[in-house]
Coordinates of C-alpha atoms and ligand atoms in Angstrom, one line a residue:
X970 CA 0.0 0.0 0.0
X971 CA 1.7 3.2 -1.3
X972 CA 1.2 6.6 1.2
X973 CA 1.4 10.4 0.3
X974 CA 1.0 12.9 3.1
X975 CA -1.8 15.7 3.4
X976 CA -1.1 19.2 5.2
X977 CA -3.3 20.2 7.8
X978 CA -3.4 23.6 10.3
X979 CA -5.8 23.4 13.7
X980 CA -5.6 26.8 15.1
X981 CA -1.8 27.4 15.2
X982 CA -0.6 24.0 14.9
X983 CA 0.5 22.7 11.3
X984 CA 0.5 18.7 10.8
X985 CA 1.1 16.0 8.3
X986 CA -1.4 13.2 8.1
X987 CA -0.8 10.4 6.3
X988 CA -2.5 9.7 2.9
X989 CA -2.9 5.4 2.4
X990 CA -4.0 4.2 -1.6
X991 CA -5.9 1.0 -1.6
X992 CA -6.1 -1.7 -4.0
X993 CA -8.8 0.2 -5.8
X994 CA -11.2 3.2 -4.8
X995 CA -11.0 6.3 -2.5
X996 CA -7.9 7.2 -0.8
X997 CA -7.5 7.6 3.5
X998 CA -6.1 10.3 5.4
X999 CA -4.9 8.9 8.6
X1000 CA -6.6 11.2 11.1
X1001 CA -5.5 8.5 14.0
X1002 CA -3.3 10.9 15.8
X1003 CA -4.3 14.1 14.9
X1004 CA -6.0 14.7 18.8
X1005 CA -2.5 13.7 20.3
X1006 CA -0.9 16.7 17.4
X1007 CA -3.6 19.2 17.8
X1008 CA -6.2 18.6 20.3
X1009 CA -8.8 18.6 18.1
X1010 CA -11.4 15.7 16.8
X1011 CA -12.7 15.4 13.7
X1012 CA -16.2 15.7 13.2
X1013 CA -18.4 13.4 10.8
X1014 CA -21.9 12.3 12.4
X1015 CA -23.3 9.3 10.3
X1016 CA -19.7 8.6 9.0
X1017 CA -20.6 10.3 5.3
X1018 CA -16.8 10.8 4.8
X1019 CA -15.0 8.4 7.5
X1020 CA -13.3 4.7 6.7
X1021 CA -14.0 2.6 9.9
X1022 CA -10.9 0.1 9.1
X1023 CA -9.0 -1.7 6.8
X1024 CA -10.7 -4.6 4.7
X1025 CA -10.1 -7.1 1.7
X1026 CA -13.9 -8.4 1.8
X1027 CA -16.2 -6.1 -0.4
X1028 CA -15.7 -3.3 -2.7
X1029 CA -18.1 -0.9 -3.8
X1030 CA -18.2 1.8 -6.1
X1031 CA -21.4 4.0 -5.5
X1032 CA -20.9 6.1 -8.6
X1033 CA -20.2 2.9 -11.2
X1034 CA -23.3 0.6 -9.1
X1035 CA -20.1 -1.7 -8.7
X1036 CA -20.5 -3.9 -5.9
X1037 CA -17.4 -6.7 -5.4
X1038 CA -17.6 -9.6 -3.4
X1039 CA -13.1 -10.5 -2.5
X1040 CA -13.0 -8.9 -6.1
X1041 CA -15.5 -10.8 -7.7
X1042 CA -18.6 -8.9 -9.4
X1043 CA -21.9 -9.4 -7.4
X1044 CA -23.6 -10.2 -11.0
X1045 CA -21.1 -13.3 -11.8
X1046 CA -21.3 -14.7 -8.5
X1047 CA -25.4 -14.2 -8.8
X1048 CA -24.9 -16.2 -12.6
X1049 CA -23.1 -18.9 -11.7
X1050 CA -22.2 -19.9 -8.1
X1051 CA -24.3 -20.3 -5.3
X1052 CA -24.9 -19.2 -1.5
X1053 CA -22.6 -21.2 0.3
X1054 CA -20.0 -20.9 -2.3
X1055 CA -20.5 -17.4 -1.8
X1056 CA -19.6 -17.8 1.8
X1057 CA -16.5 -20.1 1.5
X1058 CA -15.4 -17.0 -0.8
X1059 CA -16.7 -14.0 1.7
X1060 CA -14.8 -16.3 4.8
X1061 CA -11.8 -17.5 3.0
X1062 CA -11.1 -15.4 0.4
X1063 CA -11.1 -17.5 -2.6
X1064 CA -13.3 -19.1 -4.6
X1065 CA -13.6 -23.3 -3.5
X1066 CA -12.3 -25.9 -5.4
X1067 CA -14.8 -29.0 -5.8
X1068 CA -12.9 -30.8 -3.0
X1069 CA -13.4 -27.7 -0.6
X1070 CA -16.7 -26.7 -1.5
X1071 CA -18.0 -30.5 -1.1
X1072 CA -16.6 -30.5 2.3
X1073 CA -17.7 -27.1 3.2
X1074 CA -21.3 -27.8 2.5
X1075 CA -21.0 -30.9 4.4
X1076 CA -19.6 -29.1 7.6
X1077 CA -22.7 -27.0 7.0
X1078 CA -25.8 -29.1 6.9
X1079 CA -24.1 -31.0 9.7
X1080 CA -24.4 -27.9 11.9
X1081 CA -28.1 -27.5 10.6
X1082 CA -30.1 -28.7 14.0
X1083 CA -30.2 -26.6 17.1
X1084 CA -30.1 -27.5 20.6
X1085 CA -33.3 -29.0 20.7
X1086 CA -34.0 -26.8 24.2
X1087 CA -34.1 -24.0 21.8
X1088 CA -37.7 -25.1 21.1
X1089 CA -38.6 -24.6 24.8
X1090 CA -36.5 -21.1 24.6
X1091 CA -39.6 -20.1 21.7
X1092 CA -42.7 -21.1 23.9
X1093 CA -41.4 -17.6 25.9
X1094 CA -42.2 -15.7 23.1
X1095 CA -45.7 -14.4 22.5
X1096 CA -47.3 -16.4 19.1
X1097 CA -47.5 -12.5 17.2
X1098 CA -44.0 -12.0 18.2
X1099 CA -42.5 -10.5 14.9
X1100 CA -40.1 -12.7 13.7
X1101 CA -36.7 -10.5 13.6
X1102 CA -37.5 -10.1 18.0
X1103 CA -37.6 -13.7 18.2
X1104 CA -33.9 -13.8 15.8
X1105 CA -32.2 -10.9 17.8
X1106 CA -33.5 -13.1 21.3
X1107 CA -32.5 -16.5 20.3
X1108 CA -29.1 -16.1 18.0
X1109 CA -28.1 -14.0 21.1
X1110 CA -29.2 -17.3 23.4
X1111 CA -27.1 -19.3 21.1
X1112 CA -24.5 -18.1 23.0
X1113 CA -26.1 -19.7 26.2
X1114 CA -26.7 -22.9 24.3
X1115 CA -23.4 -23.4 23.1
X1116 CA -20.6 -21.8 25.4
X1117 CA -17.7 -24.4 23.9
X1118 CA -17.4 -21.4 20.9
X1119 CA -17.4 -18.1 22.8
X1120 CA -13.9 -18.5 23.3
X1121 CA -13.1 -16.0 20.9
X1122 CA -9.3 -15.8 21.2
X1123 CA -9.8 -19.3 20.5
X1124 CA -9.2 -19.6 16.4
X1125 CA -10.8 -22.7 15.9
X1126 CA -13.6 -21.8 18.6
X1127 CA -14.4 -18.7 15.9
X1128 CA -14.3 -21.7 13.6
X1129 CA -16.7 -23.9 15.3
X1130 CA -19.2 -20.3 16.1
X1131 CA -18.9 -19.2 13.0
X1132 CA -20.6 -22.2 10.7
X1133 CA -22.9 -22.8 14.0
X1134 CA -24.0 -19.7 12.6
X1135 CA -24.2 -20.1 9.2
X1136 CA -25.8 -23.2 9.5
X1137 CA -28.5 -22.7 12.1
X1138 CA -29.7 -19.1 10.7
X1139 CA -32.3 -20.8 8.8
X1140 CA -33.5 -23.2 11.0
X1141 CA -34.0 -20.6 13.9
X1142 CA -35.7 -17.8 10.9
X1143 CA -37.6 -21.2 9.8
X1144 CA -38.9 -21.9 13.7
X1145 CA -39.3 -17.8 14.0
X1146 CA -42.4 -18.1 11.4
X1147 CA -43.6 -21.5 12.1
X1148 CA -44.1 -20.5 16.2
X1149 CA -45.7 -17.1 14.1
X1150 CA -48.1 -19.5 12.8
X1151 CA -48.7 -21.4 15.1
X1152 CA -47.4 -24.8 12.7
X1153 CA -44.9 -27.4 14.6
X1154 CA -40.8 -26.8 13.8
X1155 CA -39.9 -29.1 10.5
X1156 CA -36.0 -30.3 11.1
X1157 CA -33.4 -29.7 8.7
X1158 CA -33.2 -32.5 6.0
X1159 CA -29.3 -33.3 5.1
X1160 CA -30.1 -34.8 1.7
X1161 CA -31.1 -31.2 0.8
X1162 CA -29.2 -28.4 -0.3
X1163 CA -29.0 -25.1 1.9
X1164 CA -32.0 -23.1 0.6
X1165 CA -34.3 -25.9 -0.2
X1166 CA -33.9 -26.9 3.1
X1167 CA -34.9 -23.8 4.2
X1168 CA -37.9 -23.3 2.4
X1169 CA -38.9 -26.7 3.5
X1170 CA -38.4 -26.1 7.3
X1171 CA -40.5 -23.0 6.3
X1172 CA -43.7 -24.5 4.2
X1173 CA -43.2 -28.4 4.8
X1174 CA -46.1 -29.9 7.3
X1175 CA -46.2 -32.7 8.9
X1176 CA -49.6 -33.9 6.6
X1177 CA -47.9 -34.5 3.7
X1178 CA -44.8 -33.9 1.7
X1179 CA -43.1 -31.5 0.5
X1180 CA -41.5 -31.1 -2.6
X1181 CA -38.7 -27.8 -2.9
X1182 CA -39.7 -26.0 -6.5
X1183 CA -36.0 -26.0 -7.8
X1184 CA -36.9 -22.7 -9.8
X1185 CA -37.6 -20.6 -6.7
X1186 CA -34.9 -22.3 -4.1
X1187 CA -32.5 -21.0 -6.8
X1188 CA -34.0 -17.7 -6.9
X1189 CA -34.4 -17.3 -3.5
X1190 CA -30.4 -18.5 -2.9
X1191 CA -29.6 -16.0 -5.3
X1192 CA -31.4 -13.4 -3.3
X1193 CA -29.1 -14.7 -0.4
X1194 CA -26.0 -14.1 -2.7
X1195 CA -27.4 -10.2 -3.2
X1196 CA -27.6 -10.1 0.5
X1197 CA -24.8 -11.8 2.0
X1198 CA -22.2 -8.6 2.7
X1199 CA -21.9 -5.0 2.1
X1200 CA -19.0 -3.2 2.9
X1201 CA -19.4 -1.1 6.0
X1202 CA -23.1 -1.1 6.7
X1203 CA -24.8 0.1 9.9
X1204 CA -25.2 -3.5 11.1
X1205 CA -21.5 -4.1 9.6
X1206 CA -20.2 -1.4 11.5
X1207 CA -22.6 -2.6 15.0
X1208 CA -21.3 -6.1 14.6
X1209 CA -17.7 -5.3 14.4
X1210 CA -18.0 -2.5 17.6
X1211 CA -19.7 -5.2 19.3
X1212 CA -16.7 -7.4 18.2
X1213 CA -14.1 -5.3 19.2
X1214 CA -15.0 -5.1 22.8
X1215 CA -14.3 -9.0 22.9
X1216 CA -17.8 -10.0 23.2
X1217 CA -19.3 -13.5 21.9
X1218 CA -19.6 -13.8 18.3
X1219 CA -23.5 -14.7 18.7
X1220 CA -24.2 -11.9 20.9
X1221 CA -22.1 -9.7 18.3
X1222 CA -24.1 -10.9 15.4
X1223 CA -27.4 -10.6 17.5
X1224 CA -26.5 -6.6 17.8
X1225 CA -26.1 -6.5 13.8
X1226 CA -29.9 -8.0 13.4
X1227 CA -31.0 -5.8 16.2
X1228 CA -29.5 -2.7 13.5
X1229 CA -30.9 -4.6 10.7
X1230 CA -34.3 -4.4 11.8
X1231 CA -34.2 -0.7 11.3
X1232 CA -36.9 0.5 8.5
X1233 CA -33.8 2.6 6.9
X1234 CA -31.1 -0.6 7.3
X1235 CA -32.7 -4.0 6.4
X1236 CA -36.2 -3.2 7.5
X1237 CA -36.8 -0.9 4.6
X1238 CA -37.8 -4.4 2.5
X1239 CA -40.9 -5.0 4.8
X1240 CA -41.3 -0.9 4.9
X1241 CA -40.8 -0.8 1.2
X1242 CA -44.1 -3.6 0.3
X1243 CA -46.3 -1.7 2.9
X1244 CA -45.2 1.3 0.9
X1245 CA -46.7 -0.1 -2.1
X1246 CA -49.7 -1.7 -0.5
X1247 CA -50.7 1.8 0.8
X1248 CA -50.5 3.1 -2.4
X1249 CA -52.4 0.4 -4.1
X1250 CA -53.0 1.6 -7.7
X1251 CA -50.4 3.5 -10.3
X1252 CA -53.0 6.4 -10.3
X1253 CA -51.6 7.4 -6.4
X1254 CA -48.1 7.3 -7.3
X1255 CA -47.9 11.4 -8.0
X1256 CA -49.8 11.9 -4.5
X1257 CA -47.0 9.6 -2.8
X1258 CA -44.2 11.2 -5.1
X1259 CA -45.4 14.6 -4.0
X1260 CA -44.6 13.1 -0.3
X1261 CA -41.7 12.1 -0.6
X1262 CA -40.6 15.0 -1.8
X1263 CA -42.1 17.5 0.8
X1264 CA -39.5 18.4 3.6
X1265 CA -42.4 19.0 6.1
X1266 CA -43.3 15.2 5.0
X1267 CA -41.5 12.4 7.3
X1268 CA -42.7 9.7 4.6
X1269 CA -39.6 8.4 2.0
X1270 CA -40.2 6.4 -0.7
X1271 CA -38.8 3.1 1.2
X1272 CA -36.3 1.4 -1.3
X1273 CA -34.9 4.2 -3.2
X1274 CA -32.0 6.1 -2.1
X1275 CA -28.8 4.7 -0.6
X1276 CA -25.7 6.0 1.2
X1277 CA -23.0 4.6 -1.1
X1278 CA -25.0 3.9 -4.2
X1279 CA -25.3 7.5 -6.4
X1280 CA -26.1 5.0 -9.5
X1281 CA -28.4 2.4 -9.7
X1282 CA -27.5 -0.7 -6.9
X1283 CA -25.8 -3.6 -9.0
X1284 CA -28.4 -5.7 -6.9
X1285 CA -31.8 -4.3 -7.6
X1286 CA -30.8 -5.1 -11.0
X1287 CA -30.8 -8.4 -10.5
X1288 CA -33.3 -8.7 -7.9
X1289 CA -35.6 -7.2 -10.7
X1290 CA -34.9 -9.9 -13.1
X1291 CA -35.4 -12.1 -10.2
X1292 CA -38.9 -11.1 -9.5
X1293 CA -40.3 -11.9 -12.8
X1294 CA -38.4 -15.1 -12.8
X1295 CA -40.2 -16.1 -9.9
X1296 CA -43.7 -14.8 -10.8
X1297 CA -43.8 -16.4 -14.4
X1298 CA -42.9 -19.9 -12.0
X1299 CA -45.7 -19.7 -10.5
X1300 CA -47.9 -18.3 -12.9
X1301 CA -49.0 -14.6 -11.4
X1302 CA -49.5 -12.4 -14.8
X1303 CA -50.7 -9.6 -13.1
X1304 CA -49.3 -8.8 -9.8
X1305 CA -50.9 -5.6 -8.5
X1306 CA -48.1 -4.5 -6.7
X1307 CA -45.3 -5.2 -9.4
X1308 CA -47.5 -2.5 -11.6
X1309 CA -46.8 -0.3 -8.8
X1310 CA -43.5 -0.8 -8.2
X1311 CA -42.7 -0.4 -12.3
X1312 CA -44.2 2.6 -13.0
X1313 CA -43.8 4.0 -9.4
X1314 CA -39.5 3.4 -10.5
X1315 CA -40.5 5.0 -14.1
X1316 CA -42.0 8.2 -12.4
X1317 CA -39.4 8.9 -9.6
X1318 CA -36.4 8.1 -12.2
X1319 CA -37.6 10.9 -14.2
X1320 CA -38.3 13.3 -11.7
X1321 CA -35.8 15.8 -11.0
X1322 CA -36.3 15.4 -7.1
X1323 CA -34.8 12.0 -7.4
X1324 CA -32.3 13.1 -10.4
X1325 CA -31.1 15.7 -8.3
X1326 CA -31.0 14.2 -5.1
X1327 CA -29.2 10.6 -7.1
X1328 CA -32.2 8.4 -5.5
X1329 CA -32.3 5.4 -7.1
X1330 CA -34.1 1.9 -6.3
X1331 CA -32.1 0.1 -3.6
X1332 CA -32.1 -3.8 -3.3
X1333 CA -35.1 -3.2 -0.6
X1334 CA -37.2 -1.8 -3.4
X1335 CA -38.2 -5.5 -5.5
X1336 CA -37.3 -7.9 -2.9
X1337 CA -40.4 -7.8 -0.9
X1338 CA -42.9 -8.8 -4.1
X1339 CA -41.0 -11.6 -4.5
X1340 CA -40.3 -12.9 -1.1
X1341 CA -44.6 -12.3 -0.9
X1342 CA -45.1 -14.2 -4.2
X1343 CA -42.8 -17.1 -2.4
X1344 CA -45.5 -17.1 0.3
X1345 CA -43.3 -15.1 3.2
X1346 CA -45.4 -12.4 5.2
X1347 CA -44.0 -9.3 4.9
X1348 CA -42.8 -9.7 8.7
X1349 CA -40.2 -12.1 7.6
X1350 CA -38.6 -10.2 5.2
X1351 CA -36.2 -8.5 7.1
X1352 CA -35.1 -12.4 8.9
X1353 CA -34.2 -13.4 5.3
X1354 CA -31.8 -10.6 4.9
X1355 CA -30.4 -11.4 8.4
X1356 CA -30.1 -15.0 7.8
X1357 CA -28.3 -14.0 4.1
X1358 CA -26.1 -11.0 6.0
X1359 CA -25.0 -13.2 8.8
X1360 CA -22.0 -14.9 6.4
X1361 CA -20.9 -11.2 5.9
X1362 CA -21.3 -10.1 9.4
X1363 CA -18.8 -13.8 10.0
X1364 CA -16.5 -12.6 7.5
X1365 CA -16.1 -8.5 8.5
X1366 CA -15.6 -9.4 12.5
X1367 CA -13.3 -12.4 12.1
X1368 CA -11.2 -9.8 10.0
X1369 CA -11.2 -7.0 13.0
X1370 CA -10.4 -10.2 15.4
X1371 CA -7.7 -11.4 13.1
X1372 CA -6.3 -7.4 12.9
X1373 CA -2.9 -7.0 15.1
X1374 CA -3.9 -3.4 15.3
X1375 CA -7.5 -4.0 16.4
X1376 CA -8.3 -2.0 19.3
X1377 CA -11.6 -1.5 21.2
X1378 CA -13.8 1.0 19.3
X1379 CA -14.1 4.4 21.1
X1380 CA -15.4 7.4 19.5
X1381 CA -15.3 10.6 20.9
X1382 CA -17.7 13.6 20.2
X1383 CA -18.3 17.5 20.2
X1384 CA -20.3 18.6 23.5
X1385 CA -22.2 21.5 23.2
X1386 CA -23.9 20.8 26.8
X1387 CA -23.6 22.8 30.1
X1388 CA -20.0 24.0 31.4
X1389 CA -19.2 22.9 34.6
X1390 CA -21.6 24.2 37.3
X1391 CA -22.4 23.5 40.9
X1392 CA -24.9 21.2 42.8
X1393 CA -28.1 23.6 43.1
X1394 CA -30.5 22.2 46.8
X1395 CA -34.1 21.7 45.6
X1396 CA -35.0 24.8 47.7
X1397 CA -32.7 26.9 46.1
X1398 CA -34.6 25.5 42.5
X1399 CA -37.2 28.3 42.3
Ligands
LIG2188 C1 -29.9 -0.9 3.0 O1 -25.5 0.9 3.8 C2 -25.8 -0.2 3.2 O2 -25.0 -0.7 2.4 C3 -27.2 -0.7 3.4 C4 -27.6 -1.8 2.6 C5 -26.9 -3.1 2.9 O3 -26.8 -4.0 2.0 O4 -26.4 -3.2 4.0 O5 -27.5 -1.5 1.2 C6 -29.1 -2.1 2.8 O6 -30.1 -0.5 4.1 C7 -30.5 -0.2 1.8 C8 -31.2 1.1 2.1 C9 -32.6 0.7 2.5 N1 -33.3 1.9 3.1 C10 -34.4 2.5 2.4 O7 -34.7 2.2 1.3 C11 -35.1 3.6 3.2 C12 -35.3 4.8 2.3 N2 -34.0 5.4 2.0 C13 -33.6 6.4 2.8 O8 -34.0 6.5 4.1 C14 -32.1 6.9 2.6 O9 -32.0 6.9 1.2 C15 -31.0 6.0 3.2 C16 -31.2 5.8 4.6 C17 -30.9 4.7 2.5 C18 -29.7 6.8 2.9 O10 -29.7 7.9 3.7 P1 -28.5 9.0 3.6 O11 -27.4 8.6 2.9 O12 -28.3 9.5 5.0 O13 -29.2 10.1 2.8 P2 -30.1 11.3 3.4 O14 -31.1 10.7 4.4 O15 -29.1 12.3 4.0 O16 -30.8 11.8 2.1 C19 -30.2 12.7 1.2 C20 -31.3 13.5 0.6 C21 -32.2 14.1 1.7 O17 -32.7 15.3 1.2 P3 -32.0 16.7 1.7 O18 -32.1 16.7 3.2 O19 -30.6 16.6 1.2 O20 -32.9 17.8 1.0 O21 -32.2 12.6 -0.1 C22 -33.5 12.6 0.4 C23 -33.3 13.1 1.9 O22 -34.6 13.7 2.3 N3 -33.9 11.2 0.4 C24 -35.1 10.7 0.1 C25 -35.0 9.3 0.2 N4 -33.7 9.0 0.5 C26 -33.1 10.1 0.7 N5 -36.2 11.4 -0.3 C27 -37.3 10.6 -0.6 N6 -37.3 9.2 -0.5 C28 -36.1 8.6 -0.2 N7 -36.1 7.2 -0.1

């Protein structure tokens, strides 16, 4: 990694920061002793303009709608591999060979089952518990249920943690929505491949059998591929704070679904379908447009816009494509909601409020008609992109464990409270 140096003055005091290049995209200036030089902080609320760390995992270009996964584009990775080869590649670095990715699958739907106390842990919850409380609760009890990989100093205990993870994701978001309706847990099936398994353990019962459509467990694993890690997210950055105070890797990656739930984060898919339900016919759009746009108006057109993404997101793209895929499979011509979505894309991408502003459809924006089309309430939307993020979330704090440099994450801030002032007696309160 090359290094220039940049020229800064605070008050009277002149210092030289260092500038570090990357592989590719936007340079650093090392601001990481410029308190000890000048006594002064910098200043950037909601990190627009701040790199958190180093990292090799994912790229993205928000200008280009590039999005890299260890170098690879998101759209070849969508084409040709699938989830869990996406994983091997977002924990290891490289691509499997055959030999690898046989054995890594295997490790996988070995670690499928929970504890089978875990089942007593869900008769806690209420039956119209939504889904994502009962994931942040029980991937946080996970650490209760299996202290033998909290170790975290521990490499092969991070090991052993991190597929538990992987693994059980779905079965836990699979028992989340059958305790929401009120259907018995199905149990993993080894003979089946990760996402069929999941949509068995989600829509098998125990009457008769089930039998995975092959056209929409690929689609929905290549939604888990769009999902699976995105540089330095809000629940990125949560998971790898959490990390770096050396707490358990389950109760780390139970903070980054807590974040994830957020309507502006990962809940924005759920917020997104409501969105278009509300609106309900193309002839509303310009009412909600005229919303969206009106600074008085809280309401946001849910699924556009993005922090990094000035261009269109690589993954709505494909998420699109995958939408029609999966509503041609099972038949829907007309899907009400699709209409909206289309021409509610066609309207804001012309307007100059959106132009302007660079708002363009997120990956949030198409994923919820076809997660509904699969037969998933809206409520559950936001556990699929957990279950899909939680590979990425794996991958981003192994790398700040595996950091020599890694130190506990401390901001500081600007206080524009009270100067110091003394005790006041309540009788002397007026
Ligand atoms: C995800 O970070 C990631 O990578 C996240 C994610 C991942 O994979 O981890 O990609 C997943 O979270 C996708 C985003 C899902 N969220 C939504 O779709 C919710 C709707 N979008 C917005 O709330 C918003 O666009 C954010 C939160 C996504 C981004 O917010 P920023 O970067 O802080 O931008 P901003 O709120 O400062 O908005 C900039 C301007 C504002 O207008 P001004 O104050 O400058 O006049 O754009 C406006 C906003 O009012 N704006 C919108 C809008 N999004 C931004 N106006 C209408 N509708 C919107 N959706």
């Amino acid at each position: 990694m090359s290094a220039d140096i940049a020229k800064l003055t605070v008050d009277d005091k002149a210092v030289d920061l260092t500038v570090k290049h990357g592989t590719i995209g936007p340079s650093v200036v090392d601001i990481s002793k410029l308190y000890a030089q000048t006594g002064a902080f910098t200043y950037d609320p909601g990190f627009t303009s701040t790199a958190s760390c180093e990292s090799k995992i994912t790229y993205i270009d928000g200008d280009q709608g590039i999005l890299l996964y260890r170098g690879y584009p998101i759209e070849q990775l969508a084409e040709h591999g699938d989830f869990l080869e996406t994983c091997y590649l977002l924990l290891y670095g490289e691509l499997p060979t055959a030999a690898q990715k046989a054995d890594f699958d295997y490790r996988v739907t070995r670690h499928t089952m929970v504890h089978d106390q875990m089942n007593r842990f869900f008769q806690g919850f209420r039956r119209d518990a939504h889904p994502m409380a009962i994931m942040v609760a029980s991937v946080g009890a996970l650490s209760a249920f299996y202290h033998d990989s909290t170790d975290i100093s521990d490499p092969q205990q991070r090991m052993i943690a991190s597929m538990r993870m992987i693994a059980k994701m779905p079965t836990l978001a699979a028992m989340a929505y059958k305790y929401s309706v009120g259907q018995p847990f199905v149990y993993p099936q080894n003979d089946l491949d990760y996402t069929s398994n999941f949509l068995r353990m989600c829509f098998a019962v125990p009457c008769e059998d089930y039998k995975v459509n092959p056209v929409l467990s690929r689609a929905l694993d290549r939604i888990f591929i769009l999902h699976a890690d995105h540089e330095q997210n809000a629940s990125t950055s949560t998971v790898r704070l959490a990390g770096s105070s050396g707490a358990n890797p389950f109760a780390c990656i139970a903070a980054g679904i807590a974040c994830l739930w957020g309507p502006a984060h990962g809940g924005a898919n759920e917020a997104a379908l409501k969105m278009l339900e509300e609106i309900g016919t193309p002839d509303r759009i310009p009412h909600y447009i005229a919303r969206a746009k009106d600074k008085n108006d809280p309401f946001r057109l849910m699924g556009f816009g993005h922090r990094v993404y000035k261009n269109y997101d690589p993954r709505a793209r494909i998420m699109q494509k995958t939408t029609h895929e999966v509503l041609n499979e099972l038949g829907i011509k007309d899907d009400p909601l699709l209409d909206v979505a289309v021409e509610l894309e066609q309207i804001a991408l012309k307007d100059e409020y959106f132009l302007e502003k660079k708002l363009y459809p997120n990956i949030d924006f198409y994923s919820g008609i076809t997660l509904k089309a699969m037969g998933f309430p809206t409520s559950m939307f936001t556990v699929l992109f957990a279950l899909a993020r939680t590979v990425g979330w794996i991958a981003q704090w192994s790398e700040m464990i595996e950091d020599p440099s890694q130190r506990i994450g401390r901001p500081r801030q600007l206080y524009v409270g009270a100067p110091q002032r003394d005790y006041a007696t309540v009788a002397s309160r007026g």
